[in-house]
Amino acid sequence: MVTPDSILLSHKLRVTDCRVDIIHQFLDKQVALAHADLEDTLNNKFDRVTIYRTLKTFLDKDLIHKVLDDSGATKYALCSQDDHHDHSHEHVHFKCEICGETTCLESISLPAIKLPTGFLKKEMNLLVQGICEKCH
Ligand SMILES: [Zn+2]
Ligand SMILES: [Zn+2]
Ligand SMILES: [Zn+2]
């Protein structure tokens, strides 16, 4: 069973209340969350700096990854927990135009692209917009 504690332990991170609560939010909602979303839910428990630092630690440890959508806010999603040493962020993200939620479609990997000589790829993002399973 994946729990906040087991995720923290497998990333060699100390268990703190804020870390546990933030992972809880990701596990619970199963969608990409922005800093503001977490702040709305957790702001009477933790200040914004603590939330910000926790997200930064999670990014550094590859526990979450950035998700680009058209909202303008940086969103984050939990990384695949099946094999956290060997997972890819190069999967499709899906933004629903009805509920506004963005989810990872881990099973759909991005197509290989060949860049012209002299261009160096750092990361690649593909956002599919439409209507999600729940809203369909
Ligand atoms: Zn990752
Ligand atoms: Zn939806
Ligand atoms: Zn993702």
XYZ file of C-alpha atoms and ligand atoms in Angstrom:
139
model
C 0.000 0.000 0.000
C 1.274 3.446 -0.914
C 1.100 5.816 2.038
C 2.712 9.223 2.573
C 5.110 7.614 5.047
C 6.176 4.876 2.660
C 6.715 7.402 -0.136
C 8.853 9.596 2.136
C 10.873 6.633 3.340
C 11.536 5.337 -0.147
C 12.854 8.791 -1.088
C 14.986 8.897 2.067
C 13.100 11.887 3.409
C 12.304 12.550 7.009
C 8.624 12.295 7.900
C 7.213 15.718 8.854
C 3.592 16.813 9.233
C 3.724 19.133 6.263
C 5.303 16.546 3.958
C 2.748 13.928 4.977
C -0.181 16.304 4.486
C 0.973 17.425 1.057
C 1.467 13.853 -0.177
C -1.962 13.080 1.250
C -3.446 15.785 -0.942
C -1.816 14.337 -4.048
C -2.858 10.767 -3.234
C -6.352 11.870 -2.396
C -7.059 14.122 -5.374
C -5.067 12.195 -8.020
C -4.697 15.390 -10.071
C -2.010 18.003 -10.589
C -2.032 20.631 -7.844
C -0.717 24.182 -7.792
C 0.875 25.832 -4.786
C -2.340 27.841 -4.341
C -4.469 24.678 -4.209
C -2.322 23.298 -1.399
C -2.312 26.618 0.382
C -6.119 26.757 0.276
C -6.421 23.370 1.915
C -3.510 23.539 4.335
C -3.054 27.202 5.137
C -4.364 27.076 8.658
C -1.760 24.409 9.424
C 1.334 25.535 7.512
C 2.495 28.860 6.157
C 3.178 29.385 2.473
C 6.950 29.279 2.898
C 6.801 25.829 4.480
C 4.570 24.592 1.672
C 6.872 26.150 -0.909
C 9.983 24.541 0.635
C 8.296 21.176 0.853
C 7.372 21.294 -2.836
C 10.953 22.246 -3.688
C 12.317 19.305 -1.700
C 9.864 16.960 -3.417
C 10.940 18.267 -6.843
C 14.631 17.871 -5.989
C 14.055 14.302 -4.803
C 11.911 13.499 -7.836
C 8.859 12.697 -5.806
C 6.735 15.115 -7.833
C 7.161 16.578 -11.301
C 6.051 19.810 -12.904
C 2.972 19.795 -15.057
C 2.411 22.517 -17.610
C -1.127 23.403 -18.464
C -2.763 26.538 -19.763
C -3.666 27.936 -16.326
C -0.449 29.900 -16.012
C 0.229 28.510 -12.533
C 2.897 25.869 -12.081
C 1.259 22.617 -11.130
C 2.805 19.496 -9.708
C 1.852 15.838 -9.831
C 3.030 12.865 -7.872
C 5.599 10.759 -9.709
C 4.891 7.152 -10.461
C 5.511 5.129 -7.316
C 5.916 1.786 -9.086
C 9.599 2.258 -9.656
C 10.705 5.627 -8.515
C 14.289 5.154 -9.689
C 13.329 4.547 -13.248
C 10.267 6.455 -14.317
C 9.731 9.013 -16.980
C 7.953 12.341 -16.898
C 7.493 12.144 -20.618
C 3.889 11.142 -20.562
C 0.793 12.932 -21.735
C -1.011 15.323 -19.408
C -4.702 15.797 -19.850
C -6.600 18.951 -18.988
C -10.363 18.745 -18.703
C -12.198 21.805 -19.924
C -15.185 21.129 -17.645
C -13.687 20.409 -14.203
C -10.397 22.153 -15.016
C -8.361 19.314 -13.556
C -5.089 18.165 -15.067
C -4.087 14.525 -14.726
C -1.081 12.385 -15.646
C -1.720 9.771 -18.281
C 1.316 7.705 -17.311
C 0.510 4.934 -19.749
C 0.771 7.215 -22.773
C 4.346 8.148 -23.470
C 5.346 11.012 -25.678
C 6.327 10.322 -29.270
C 10.024 10.456 -30.081
C 10.929 13.631 -31.900
C 14.058 14.457 -33.826
C 15.309 17.983 -33.392
C 17.374 19.787 -36.011
C 21.154 19.684 -35.526
C 22.298 22.111 -32.876
C 19.125 21.895 -30.785
C 19.328 20.176 -27.432
C 16.260 18.750 -25.769
C 15.884 19.331 -22.037
C 12.283 18.411 -21.468
C 9.164 17.853 -23.444
C 5.527 18.426 -22.594
C 2.329 17.451 -24.267
C -0.990 18.670 -22.982
C -4.150 17.181 -24.367
C -7.276 19.197 -23.673
C -10.769 17.816 -23.724
C -13.291 16.173 -21.455
C -12.160 13.748 -18.772
C -13.619 10.399 -17.795
C -15.525 11.834 -14.824
C -17.144 14.655 -16.799
C -17.883 12.673 -19.905
Zn 9.658 11.815 -11.202
Zn -13.403 16.711 -15.900
Zn 2.648 13.675 -15.064
